[in-house]
Amino acid sequence: MQAIHDILQWGRINSSFDHLEFPGVVPRSFIGPLILSALTYPAKLLSNNQGMFIQVYARTVLGLLVVWANSQFRQEIKSIFGQRAAKWYGIFCLTQFHFTFWTSRMLGNTLALAPMLIAQKLWLRTLFARNQYQSERSYSQMTAILAFTCVVLRFDIAVFALAMIASKLACCSWRLIKQTTVIVVISILLSLAVDSYYWQHRWMWPEFHVFWFNSVQGHSSEWGTLPAHYYFTGFIPRLLLGALPFACLGIMRDSRASQLAAYYAASVGVFSMTAHKEWRFIFPAVPLLNLCAALGVSKPYRSAVVRSLVGGAAQVLSAASLAIAVAMTYISSLNYPGGHALALLHEIEPRTGVRVHIDTFAAMTGVTRFGQLRSDWVYDKTEHLDPSQFSRFTHLLTSQPDLYTGYGFETIAVQTGYAGLNVGWPLKESGPLPVTIRQEPLVWIMRQS
């Protein structure tokens, strides 16, 4: 998000770019942000450079790209598996929180999701094409898209890409190997040219840099570890919600679903070998598992009673999933106290010449450069400052107010945010619902007295 702001604001690299002014972020390619910036530029012209409008517009553009790619994948499902399977695939996607809420998040995983969905569409065509020519042509296109996506947008996509490529090695040829090699080399050179310029670092290939740092040098475990089974027992059930039992049913009843699931299960198994785990690493598995779930519901049953039970259960669980998704969307809206605190500071502080320091927690919970509305203010995110060094700031956004009360700062406002769930029973002790959302002060707005 910061990269899109800086590209729209300045275009050419300079010391005011966020990653140069406040170094230390994990390097990611500027190619994705450059594409989104080009698509977002009309909003800058139409809005007279109104920050938050442009931010919403940029996220909408990314979300629409993912929606379009997913519609292409769904269309392929309709072509191969029928209208009923395509309908249930759409229902499962729409009733899952992560698949809807995260489609506009400015993350490398989301940027890679759109080309990945197109590659998955071509994968289905490769495996289930009616003739060899169509299968080979789709395989070649799929390989090209996967090569670019892995090299430029998200290196860990390679785990799924290798499984998809291995599923139809009969389509592989020396000509295809040469073609893929050329695409990989061109993608690397493109990333080196663009990212060495924007990162101001010679030979900067961000995805390889991150792969080397996290996987080869083993630093990913510093971000936390989870048991080897957790992708299967924790993340996948959370991602699929009500689609989970039908995905299992589809894998058991349809050989095509079991074939698709086997390749992706192997990929998730590879991810399980690393100690650090995040659900977004296996995000590309969700569309395929939703397809398996759709086949579990749509595949004909001999018994009318069983068919009615399966259809009724799918409707009930989809409704429950939708309710959970709505609740999680509301809860997620409470996870940005930093951004809300900055907006509140703009409302209550009319002065010019303000110098505000934004601590790490506030910066990670909603503060973006699009929200830094005052050109006559200074916004600073410098880390690891001693409290005595804060005398040069007029205001603070901090999650640790006690550190600064002895240095001449006073609290002028507090921003609350999501702090967990309260489970109470009986109902009279917890309000109308047995589960309530707990909000606590998370970001303090302080002013130098």
CSV table of C-alpha atoms in Angstrom, one decimal:
chain,number,residue,atom,x,y,z
A,1,MET,CA,0.0,0.0,0.0
A,2,GLN,CA,2.8,2.4,0.9
A,3,ALA,CA,4.5,1.6,-2.5
A,4,ILE,CA,1.4,2.5,-4.4
A,5,HIS,CA,1.1,5.8,-2.6
A,6,ASP,CA,4.7,6.7,-3.3
A,7,ILE,CA,4.6,5.7,-6.9
A,8,LEU,CA,1.4,7.8,-7.4
A,9,GLN,CA,2.9,10.7,-5.4
A,10,TRP,CA,6.4,10.9,-6.9
A,11,GLY,CA,6.8,8.1,-9.6
A,12,ARG,CA,10.6,8.3,-9.6
A,13,ILE,CA,12.5,7.0,-6.7
A,14,ASN,CA,13.7,9.5,-4.0
A,15,SER,CA,14.5,9.5,-0.3
A,16,SER,CA,10.9,10.2,0.6
A,17,PHE,CA,9.7,6.7,-0.4
A,18,ASP,CA,8.5,4.9,2.7
A,19,HIS,CA,10.9,2.0,2.5
A,20,LEU,CA,13.9,4.3,2.2
A,21,GLU,CA,12.8,6.9,4.8
A,22,PHE,CA,12.0,4.1,7.3
A,23,PRO,CA,14.1,1.1,6.2
A,24,GLY,CA,13.8,-2.5,7.6
A,25,VAL,CA,10.7,-3.8,5.8
A,26,VAL,CA,10.8,-7.2,4.0
A,27,PRO,CA,11.6,-6.5,0.3
A,28,ARG,CA,8.8,-7.3,-2.2
A,29,SER,CA,8.7,-6.5,-5.9
A,30,PHE,CA,7.5,-3.1,-7.1
A,31,ILE,CA,6.1,-4.7,-10.3
A,32,GLY,CA,2.8,-5.5,-8.7
A,33,PRO,CA,2.4,-2.0,-7.1
A,34,LEU,CA,3.4,-0.4,-10.5
A,35,ILE,CA,0.6,-2.2,-12.3
A,36,LEU,CA,-1.9,-1.3,-9.6
A,37,SER,CA,-0.7,2.3,-9.5
A,38,ALA,CA,-1.3,2.5,-13.3
A,39,LEU,CA,-4.8,1.2,-12.8
A,40,THR,CA,-5.4,3.5,-9.8
A,41,TYR,CA,-4.1,6.7,-11.4
A,42,PRO,CA,-7.5,7.8,-12.7
A,43,ALA,CA,-8.7,8.0,-9.1
A,44,LYS,CA,-5.9,10.4,-8.3
A,45,LEU,CA,-7.1,12.7,-11.2
A,46,LEU,CA,-10.7,12.4,-10.3
A,47,SER,CA,-10.4,12.9,-6.5
A,48,ASN,CA,-7.9,15.8,-6.5
A,49,ASN,CA,-5.5,13.6,-4.7
A,50,GLN,CA,-7.8,12.7,-1.8
A,51,GLY,CA,-5.8,10.1,0.1
A,52,MET,CA,-8.4,7.7,1.6
A,53,PHE,CA,-10.5,7.7,-1.6
A,54,ILE,CA,-7.4,6.6,-3.6
A,55,GLN,CA,-6.6,3.9,-1.0
A,56,VAL,CA,-10.2,2.5,-1.2
A,57,TYR,CA,-10.0,2.7,-5.1
A,58,ALA,CA,-6.7,0.9,-5.2
A,59,ARG,CA,-8.0,-1.9,-3.0
A,60,THR,CA,-11.2,-2.1,-5.1
A,61,VAL,CA,-9.1,-2.5,-8.2
A,62,LEU,CA,-7.1,-5.4,-6.7
A,63,GLY,CA,-10.4,-7.0,-5.5
A,64,LEU,CA,-12.0,-6.7,-8.9
A,65,LEU,CA,-8.9,-8.3,-10.5
A,66,VAL,CA,-9.2,-11.3,-8.2
A,67,VAL,CA,-13.0,-11.5,-8.7
A,68,TRP,CA,-12.5,-11.5,-12.4
A,69,ALA,CA,-9.9,-14.2,-12.2
A,70,ASN,CA,-12.1,-16.3,-10.0
A,71,SER,CA,-15.0,-15.8,-12.4
A,72,GLN,CA,-12.8,-17.3,-15.1
A,73,PHE,CA,-12.0,-20.2,-12.9
A,74,ARG,CA,-15.7,-20.7,-12.1
A,75,GLN,CA,-16.5,-20.6,-15.9
A,76,GLU,CA,-14.1,-23.4,-16.5
A,77,ILE,CA,-15.8,-25.4,-13.7
A,78,LYS,CA,-19.1,-24.9,-15.4
A,79,SER,CA,-17.6,-26.0,-18.7
A,80,ILE,CA,-16.1,-29.2,-17.3
A,81,PHE,CA,-18.2,-30.2,-14.3
A,82,GLY,CA,-21.6,-28.5,-15.1
A,83,GLN,CA,-23.8,-25.7,-14.0
A,84,ARG,CA,-24.7,-27.1,-10.6
A,85,ALA,CA,-21.0,-27.5,-9.6
A,86,ALA,CA,-20.3,-24.0,-10.7
A,87,LYS,CA,-23.2,-22.7,-8.7
A,88,TRP,CA,-22.1,-24.4,-5.5
A,89,TYR,CA,-18.5,-23.3,-6.1
A,90,GLY,CA,-19.7,-19.7,-6.2
A,91,ILE,CA,-21.8,-20.2,-3.0
A,92,PHE,CA,-18.9,-21.6,-1.1
A,93,CYS,CA,-16.5,-18.8,-2.1
A,94,LEU,CA,-19.0,-16.1,-1.2
A,95,THR,CA,-19.7,-17.5,2.3
A,96,GLN,CA,-16.1,-17.8,3.4
A,97,PHE,CA,-14.6,-15.0,5.3
A,98,HIS,CA,-10.9,-15.2,4.2
A,99,PHE,CA,-11.7,-15.7,0.5
A,100,THR,CA,-13.8,-12.5,0.4
A,101,PHE,CA,-12.2,-10.2,2.9
A,102,TRP,CA,-8.7,-10.8,1.8
A,103,THR,CA,-9.1,-10.4,-1.9
A,104,SER,CA,-8.3,-6.7,-1.7
A,105,ARG,CA,-5.5,-6.9,0.8
A,106,MET,CA,-2.3,-5.4,-0.5
A,107,LEU,CA,-0.1,-8.5,0.1
A,108,GLY,CA,2.1,-10.5,-2.2
A,109,ASN,CA,-0.2,-13.5,-1.6
A,110,THR,CA,-3.2,-11.5,-2.9
A,111,LEU,CA,-1.3,-10.0,-5.8
A,112,ALA,CA,-0.4,-13.5,-6.8
A,113,LEU,CA,-3.9,-14.9,-6.4
A,114,ALA,CA,-5.3,-13.5,-9.6
A,115,PRO,CA,-2.7,-15.1,-11.9
A,116,MET,CA,-2.8,-18.2,-9.8
A,117,LEU,CA,-6.6,-18.5,-10.4
A,118,ILE,CA,-6.0,-18.2,-14.2
A,119,ALA,CA,-3.3,-20.9,-13.9
A,120,GLN,CA,-5.7,-23.1,-12.0
A,121,LYS,CA,-8.3,-22.6,-14.8
A,122,LEU,CA,-5.7,-23.7,-17.3
A,123,TRP,CA,-4.8,-26.6,-15.1
A,124,LEU,CA,-8.3,-27.9,-15.1
A,125,ARG,CA,-8.3,-27.6,-18.9
A,126,THR,CA,-5.0,-29.5,-19.1
A,127,LEU,CA,-6.2,-32.4,-17.0
A,128,PHE,CA,-9.7,-32.7,-18.4
A,129,ALA,CA,-9.4,-31.4,-22.0
A,130,ARG,CA,-11.3,-33.2,-24.7
A,131,ASN,CA,-8.3,-33.4,-27.0
A,132,GLN,CA,-4.5,-33.6,-26.7
A,133,TYR,CA,-3.9,-30.3,-28.5
A,134,GLN,CA,-6.0,-28.3,-26.1
A,135,SER,CA,-4.4,-30.0,-23.1
A,136,GLU,CA,-0.9,-29.2,-24.4
A,137,ARG,CA,-1.7,-25.6,-25.2
A,138,SER,CA,-3.3,-25.0,-21.8
A,139,TYR,CA,-0.3,-26.7,-20.1
A,140,SER,CA,2.1,-24.4,-21.9
A,141,GLN,CA,0.1,-21.3,-20.9
A,142,MET,CA,-0.2,-22.4,-17.3
A,143,THR,CA,3.5,-23.0,-17.1
A,144,ALA,CA,4.2,-19.5,-18.4
A,145,ILE,CA,1.9,-17.8,-15.9
A,146,LEU,CA,3.2,-19.9,-13.0
A,147,ALA,CA,6.8,-19.1,-13.9
A,148,PHE,CA,6.2,-15.3,-13.9
A,149,THR,CA,4.1,-15.5,-10.7
A,150,CYS,CA,6.8,-17.4,-8.8
A,151,VAL,CA,9.7,-15.3,-9.9
A,152,VAL,CA,8.1,-11.9,-9.5
A,153,LEU,CA,5.1,-12.0,-7.1
A,154,ARG,CA,5.4,-14.8,-4.7
A,155,PHE,CA,8.2,-17.4,-4.6
A,156,ASP,CA,6.4,-19.9,-2.4
A,157,ILE,CA,3.8,-20.4,-5.2
A,158,ALA,CA,6.5,-22.7,-6.6
A,159,VAL,CA,5.4,-25.4,-4.2
A,160,PHE,CA,1.9,-25.5,-5.9
A,161,ALA,CA,3.3,-24.8,-9.3
A,162,LEU,CA,5.6,-27.8,-9.2
A,163,ALA,CA,2.7,-30.1,-8.3
A,164,MET,CA,0.5,-28.7,-11.1
A,165,ILE,CA,3.3,-29.1,-13.6
A,166,ALA,CA,4.1,-32.6,-12.4
A,167,SER,CA,0.5,-33.6,-12.9
A,168,LYS,CA,0.8,-33.7,-16.7
A,169,LEU,CA,4.4,-34.4,-17.5
A,170,ALA,CA,3.2,-36.0,-20.7
A,171,CYS,CA,2.6,-32.5,-22.0
A,172,CYS,CA,6.1,-31.4,-21.3
A,173,SER,CA,8.6,-31.1,-24.1
A,174,TRP,CA,12.0,-29.7,-24.8
A,175,ARG,CA,10.3,-26.8,-26.6
A,176,LEU,CA,8.3,-26.1,-23.5
A,177,ILE,CA,11.3,-26.3,-21.2
A,178,LYS,CA,13.1,-23.8,-23.4
A,179,GLN,CA,10.1,-21.5,-23.4
A,180,THR,CA,9.7,-21.7,-19.7
A,181,THR,CA,13.4,-21.0,-19.2
A,182,VAL,CA,13.2,-17.9,-21.3
A,183,ILE,CA,10.2,-16.6,-19.3
A,184,VAL,CA,12.0,-17.3,-16.0
A,185,VAL,CA,15.1,-15.4,-17.3
A,186,ILE,CA,13.1,-12.5,-18.6
A,187,SER,CA,11.1,-12.3,-15.3
A,188,ILE,CA,14.3,-12.3,-13.3
A,189,LEU,CA,15.8,-9.6,-15.4
A,190,LEU,CA,12.6,-7.6,-15.2
A,191,SER,CA,12.6,-7.9,-11.4
A,192,LEU,CA,16.3,-7.0,-11.2
A,193,ALA,CA,15.8,-3.9,-13.3
A,194,VAL,CA,12.7,-2.6,-11.6
A,195,ASP,CA,13.5,-3.6,-8.0
A,196,SER,CA,17.2,-2.7,-8.0
A,197,TYR,CA,16.0,0.8,-9.0
A,198,TYR,CA,13.2,1.2,-6.5
A,199,TRP,CA,15.0,-0.5,-3.6
A,200,GLN,CA,18.3,1.3,-4.4
A,201,HIS,CA,20.2,-1.9,-4.0
A,202,ARG,CA,22.3,-3.6,-6.6
A,203,TRP,CA,21.1,-7.0,-7.9
A,204,MET,CA,17.8,-6.8,-5.9
A,205,TRP,CA,15.5,-9.8,-6.7
A,206,PRO,CA,13.1,-9.6,-3.8
A,207,GLU,CA,11.5,-13.0,-4.0
A,208,PHE,CA,14.8,-14.8,-4.0
A,209,HIS,CA,16.0,-12.5,-1.2
A,210,VAL,CA,13.0,-13.5,1.0
A,211,PHE,CA,13.4,-17.2,0.0
A,212,TRP,CA,17.0,-17.2,1.0
A,213,PHE,CA,16.4,-15.3,4.3
A,214,ASN,CA,13.4,-17.4,5.4
A,215,SER,CA,13.9,-20.8,4.0
A,216,VAL,CA,17.7,-21.3,3.4
A,217,GLN,CA,18.9,-19.3,6.4
A,218,GLY,CA,15.9,-20.5,8.5
A,219,HIS,CA,14.8,-17.1,9.8
A,220,SER,CA,11.1,-17.8,9.2
A,221,SER,CA,10.8,-19.6,12.6
A,222,GLU,CA,11.6,-16.3,14.3
A,223,TRP,CA,8.0,-15.2,13.4
A,224,GLY,CA,6.5,-18.1,15.4
A,225,THR,CA,6.1,-21.9,15.0
A,226,LEU,CA,3.2,-24.3,14.9
A,227,PRO,CA,2.9,-28.1,14.9
A,228,ALA,CA,3.4,-30.0,11.6
A,229,HIS,CA,-0.2,-30.9,11.3
A,230,TYR,CA,-1.6,-27.5,11.8
A,231,TYR,CA,-2.3,-26.6,8.1
A,232,PHE,CA,-4.6,-29.7,8.0
A,233,THR,CA,-6.1,-29.5,11.4
A,234,GLY,CA,-6.2,-25.7,12.0
A,235,PHE,CA,-6.0,-23.6,9.0
A,236,ILE,CA,-7.9,-25.5,6.3
A,237,PRO,CA,-11.0,-26.0,8.5
A,238,ARG,CA,-10.9,-22.3,9.3
A,239,LEU,CA,-10.5,-21.3,5.7
A,240,LEU,CA,-13.3,-23.6,4.3
A,241,LEU,CA,-15.8,-23.3,7.2
A,242,GLY,CA,-19.0,-25.1,6.1
A,243,ALA,CA,-17.5,-26.3,2.8
A,244,LEU,CA,-15.1,-28.6,4.7
A,245,PRO,CA,-17.3,-31.7,5.0
A,246,PHE,CA,-18.4,-31.5,1.4
A,247,ALA,CA,-14.8,-31.2,0.2
A,248,CYS,CA,-14.1,-34.5,2.0
A,249,LEU,CA,-17.3,-35.9,0.5
A,250,GLY,CA,-16.3,-34.8,-3.0
A,251,ILE,CA,-12.8,-36.2,-2.7
A,252,MET,CA,-14.3,-39.6,-1.6
A,253,ARG,CA,-17.0,-39.7,-4.3
A,254,ASP,CA,-15.4,-38.1,-7.4
A,255,SER,CA,-12.1,-39.3,-8.9
A,256,ARG,CA,-11.4,-36.0,-10.5
A,257,ALA,CA,-11.7,-34.2,-7.1
A,258,SER,CA,-9.4,-36.8,-5.5
A,259,GLN,CA,-6.9,-36.3,-8.3
A,260,LEU,CA,-6.8,-32.5,-7.8
A,261,ALA,CA,-6.8,-32.8,-4.0
A,262,ALA,CA,-3.9,-35.2,-4.0
A,263,TYR,CA,-1.5,-32.8,-5.8
A,264,TYR,CA,-2.4,-29.9,-3.5
A,265,ALA,CA,-2.3,-32.1,-0.4
A,266,ALA,CA,1.3,-32.9,-1.3
A,267,SER,CA,2.0,-29.2,-1.7
A,268,VAL,CA,0.5,-28.4,1.7
A,269,GLY,CA,2.5,-31.3,3.1
A,270,VAL,CA,5.7,-29.6,1.9
A,271,PHE,CA,4.6,-26.4,3.6
A,272,SER,CA,4.0,-28.4,6.8
A,273,MET,CA,7.7,-29.3,6.9
A,274,THR,CA,8.5,-25.7,7.8
A,275,ALA,CA,8.1,-24.6,11.4
A,276,HIS,CA,6.6,-21.2,10.7
A,277,LYS,CA,3.1,-21.4,9.3
A,278,GLU,CA,0.5,-18.9,8.1
A,279,TRP,CA,-2.8,-19.6,6.4
A,280,ARG,CA,-2.0,-17.2,3.6
A,281,PHE,CA,0.8,-19.5,2.4
A,282,ILE,CA,-1.8,-22.1,1.4
A,283,PHE,CA,-4.4,-19.6,0.1
A,284,PRO,CA,-4.2,-21.0,-3.4
A,285,ALA,CA,-5.5,-24.3,-2.1
A,286,VAL,CA,-8.9,-22.8,-1.2
A,287,PRO,CA,-10.3,-22.5,-4.8
A,288,LEU,CA,-9.4,-26.2,-5.5
A,289,LEU,CA,-10.9,-27.4,-2.2
A,290,ASN,CA,-14.1,-25.3,-2.9
A,291,LEU,CA,-14.3,-27.1,-6.2
A,292,CYS,CA,-14.0,-30.5,-4.4
A,293,ALA,CA,-16.8,-29.3,-2.1
A,294,ALA,CA,-18.9,-28.3,-5.0
A,295,LEU,CA,-18.5,-31.7,-6.6
A,296,GLY,CA,-19.4,-33.3,-3.3
A,297,VAL,CA,-22.8,-31.5,-3.4
A,298,SER,CA,-23.5,-31.6,-7.1
A,299,LYS,CA,-22.5,-35.1,-8.0
A,300,PRO,CA,-25.7,-37.1,-8.6
A,301,TYR,CA,-26.9,-39.4,-5.8
A,302,ARG,CA,-29.0,-42.5,-6.5
A,303,SER,CA,-31.2,-42.0,-3.5
A,304,ALA,CA,-33.5,-39.0,-3.6
A,305,VAL,CA,-33.4,-38.9,0.2
A,306,VAL,CA,-29.7,-38.7,0.3
A,307,ARG,CA,-29.7,-36.1,-2.4
A,308,SER,CA,-32.1,-34.0,-0.4
A,309,LEU,CA,-30.2,-34.4,2.8
A,310,VAL,CA,-26.9,-33.4,1.2
A,311,GLY,CA,-28.5,-30.4,-0.5
A,312,GLY,CA,-30.2,-29.3,2.7
A,313,ALA,CA,-27.0,-29.7,4.8
A,314,ALA,CA,-25.1,-27.7,2.3
A,315,GLN,CA,-27.6,-24.9,2.5
A,316,VAL,CA,-27.6,-24.9,6.3
A,317,LEU,CA,-23.8,-24.9,6.6
A,318,SER,CA,-23.4,-22.3,3.9
A,319,ALA,CA,-25.8,-20.0,5.8
A,320,ALA,CA,-23.9,-20.7,9.0
A,321,SER,CA,-20.6,-19.9,7.2
A,322,LEU,CA,-22.1,-16.6,5.9
A,323,ALA,CA,-23.1,-15.7,9.4
A,324,ILE,CA,-19.6,-16.4,10.7
A,325,ALA,CA,-18.1,-14.5,7.8
A,326,VAL,CA,-20.2,-11.4,8.5
A,327,ALA,CA,-19.3,-11.6,12.2
A,328,MET,CA,-15.6,-12.0,11.4
A,329,THR,CA,-15.8,-9.1,9.0
A,330,TYR,CA,-17.1,-6.8,11.8
A,331,ILE,CA,-14.4,-8.1,14.1
A,332,SER,CA,-11.8,-7.4,11.5
A,333,SER,CA,-12.9,-3.9,11.2
A,334,LEU,CA,-11.9,-3.4,14.8
A,335,ASN,CA,-8.3,-4.5,14.1
A,336,TYR,CA,-7.2,-1.1,12.8
A,337,PRO,CA,-6.9,1.1,15.9
A,338,GLY,CA,-3.7,2.8,14.5
A,339,GLY,CA,-5.6,4.0,11.4
A,340,HIS,CA,-8.6,5.2,13.4
A,341,ALA,CA,-6.3,6.9,15.9
A,342,LEU,CA,-4.6,8.9,13.1
A,343,ALA,CA,-7.9,9.9,11.7
A,344,LEU,CA,-9.0,11.0,15.2
A,345,LEU,CA,-5.8,13.0,15.6
A,346,HIS,CA,-6.6,14.9,12.4
A,347,GLU,CA,-10.1,15.7,13.8
A,348,ILE,CA,-9.0,17.0,17.2
A,349,GLU,CA,-5.8,18.8,16.4
A,350,PRO,CA,-6.2,21.9,14.2
A,351,ARG,CA,-2.6,23.2,14.6
A,352,THR,CA,0.0,23.4,11.9
A,353,GLY,CA,3.5,22.2,12.2
A,354,VAL,CA,2.6,19.0,14.1
A,355,ARG,CA,5.3,16.3,14.4
A,356,VAL,CA,3.7,13.0,15.2
A,357,HIS,CA,5.6,9.8,15.9
A,358,ILE,CA,3.8,6.5,15.0
A,359,ASP,CA,5.0,3.5,16.9
A,360,THR,CA,5.3,0.0,15.3
A,361,PHE,CA,1.9,-1.3,16.6
A,362,ALA,CA,0.0,1.7,15.3
A,363,ALA,CA,1.9,1.5,12.0
A,364,MET,CA,0.9,-2.2,11.6
A,365,THR,CA,-2.8,-1.6,12.5
A,366,GLY,CA,-4.1,0.7,9.8
A,367,VAL,CA,-1.8,3.6,9.4
A,368,THR,CA,-0.9,4.2,5.7
A,369,ARG,CA,0.5,7.1,3.8
A,370,PHE,CA,-2.9,7.6,2.2
A,371,GLY,CA,-4.2,8.5,5.7
A,372,GLN,CA,-1.5,11.1,6.3
A,373,LEU,CA,-3.7,13.9,5.2
A,374,ARG,CA,-1.8,17.0,6.4
A,375,SER,CA,1.0,18.2,4.1
A,376,ASP,CA,2.1,20.7,6.8
A,377,TRP,CA,2.7,17.9,9.4
A,378,VAL,CA,5.6,15.5,9.8
A,379,TYR,CA,4.8,11.8,10.2
A,380,ASP,CA,7.6,9.7,11.7
A,381,LYS,CA,7.8,5.9,12.1
A,382,THR,CA,11.5,5.7,13.2
A,383,GLU,CA,11.9,2.6,15.4
A,384,HIS,CA,14.1,1.9,18.4
A,385,LEU,CA,14.2,5.4,19.7
A,386,ASP,CA,14.9,6.1,23.4
A,387,PRO,CA,12.0,7.8,25.2
A,388,SER,CA,14.3,10.8,25.9
A,389,GLN,CA,14.6,11.3,22.1
A,390,PHE,CA,10.9,12.0,21.7
A,391,SER,CA,11.1,15.6,22.8
A,392,ARG,CA,11.3,16.6,19.1
A,393,PHE,CA,7.7,15.3,18.6
A,394,THR,CA,4.6,17.2,19.4
A,395,HIS,CA,2.3,14.2,19.3
A,396,LEU,CA,2.6,10.4,19.7
A,397,LEU,CA,0.5,7.4,18.5
A,398,THR,CA,1.6,4.7,20.9
A,399,SER,CA,0.6,1.4,22.4
A,400,GLN,CA,2.8,2.0,25.5
A,401,PRO,CA,1.7,5.3,27.0
A,402,ASP,CA,3.4,4.7,30.4
A,403,LEU,CA,6.8,5.1,28.7
A,404,TYR,CA,6.2,8.7,27.9
A,405,THR,CA,4.3,10.2,30.7
A,406,GLY,CA,7.5,11.0,32.5
A,407,TYR,CA,8.8,12.9,29.4
A,408,GLY,CA,6.2,15.6,29.2
A,409,PHE,CA,3.5,13.8,27.3
A,410,GLU,CA,-0.2,13.6,28.3
A,411,THR,CA,-3.0,11.5,26.8
A,412,ILE,CA,-5.6,13.5,24.9
A,413,ALA,CA,-7.5,10.5,23.4
A,414,VAL,CA,-7.6,6.8,23.3
A,415,GLN,CA,-8.5,4.5,20.4
A,416,THR,CA,-10.0,1.1,21.3
A,417,GLY,CA,-9.8,-2.1,19.2
A,418,TYR,CA,-10.6,-5.8,19.2
A,419,ALA,CA,-9.1,-7.6,22.2
A,420,GLY,CA,-10.9,-11.0,22.2
A,421,LEU,CA,-14.2,-12.6,22.9
A,422,ASN,CA,-16.1,-12.9,26.2
A,423,VAL,CA,-18.0,-16.1,26.6
A,424,GLY,CA,-20.6,-15.9,29.3
A,425,TRP,CA,-23.3,-18.2,30.6
A,426,PRO,CA,-26.1,-18.0,31.4
A,427,LEU,CA,-27.3,-15.4,29.0
A,428,LYS,CA,-28.4,-12.8,31.6
A,429,GLU,CA,-24.7,-12.4,32.6
A,430,SER,CA,-23.4,-11.8,29.1
A,431,GLY,CA,-26.2,-9.8,27.5
A,432,PRO,CA,-28.5,-11.0,24.7
A,433,LEU,CA,-25.7,-13.3,23.3
A,434,PRO,CA,-23.5,-15.9,25.0
A,435,VAL,CA,-20.5,-14.4,23.1
A,436,THR,CA,-19.6,-10.7,23.1
A,437,ILE,CA,-16.8,-8.8,21.5
A,438,ARG,CA,-14.3,-7.3,23.9
A,439,GLN,CA,-12.7,-4.0,23.0
A,440,GLU,CA,-9.9,-2.4,25.0
A,441,PRO,CA,-7.7,0.7,24.6
A,442,LEU,CA,-5.0,-0.1,22.2
A,443,VAL,CA,-3.6,3.1,20.8
A,444,TRP,CA,-3.1,6.3,22.9
A,445,ILE,CA,-2.9,9.7,21.3
A,446,MET,CA,-0.5,11.8,23.4
A,447,ARG,CA,0.5,15.4,23.2
A,448,GLN,CA,3.5,17.2,24.6
A,449,SER,CA,2.4,19.3,27.5
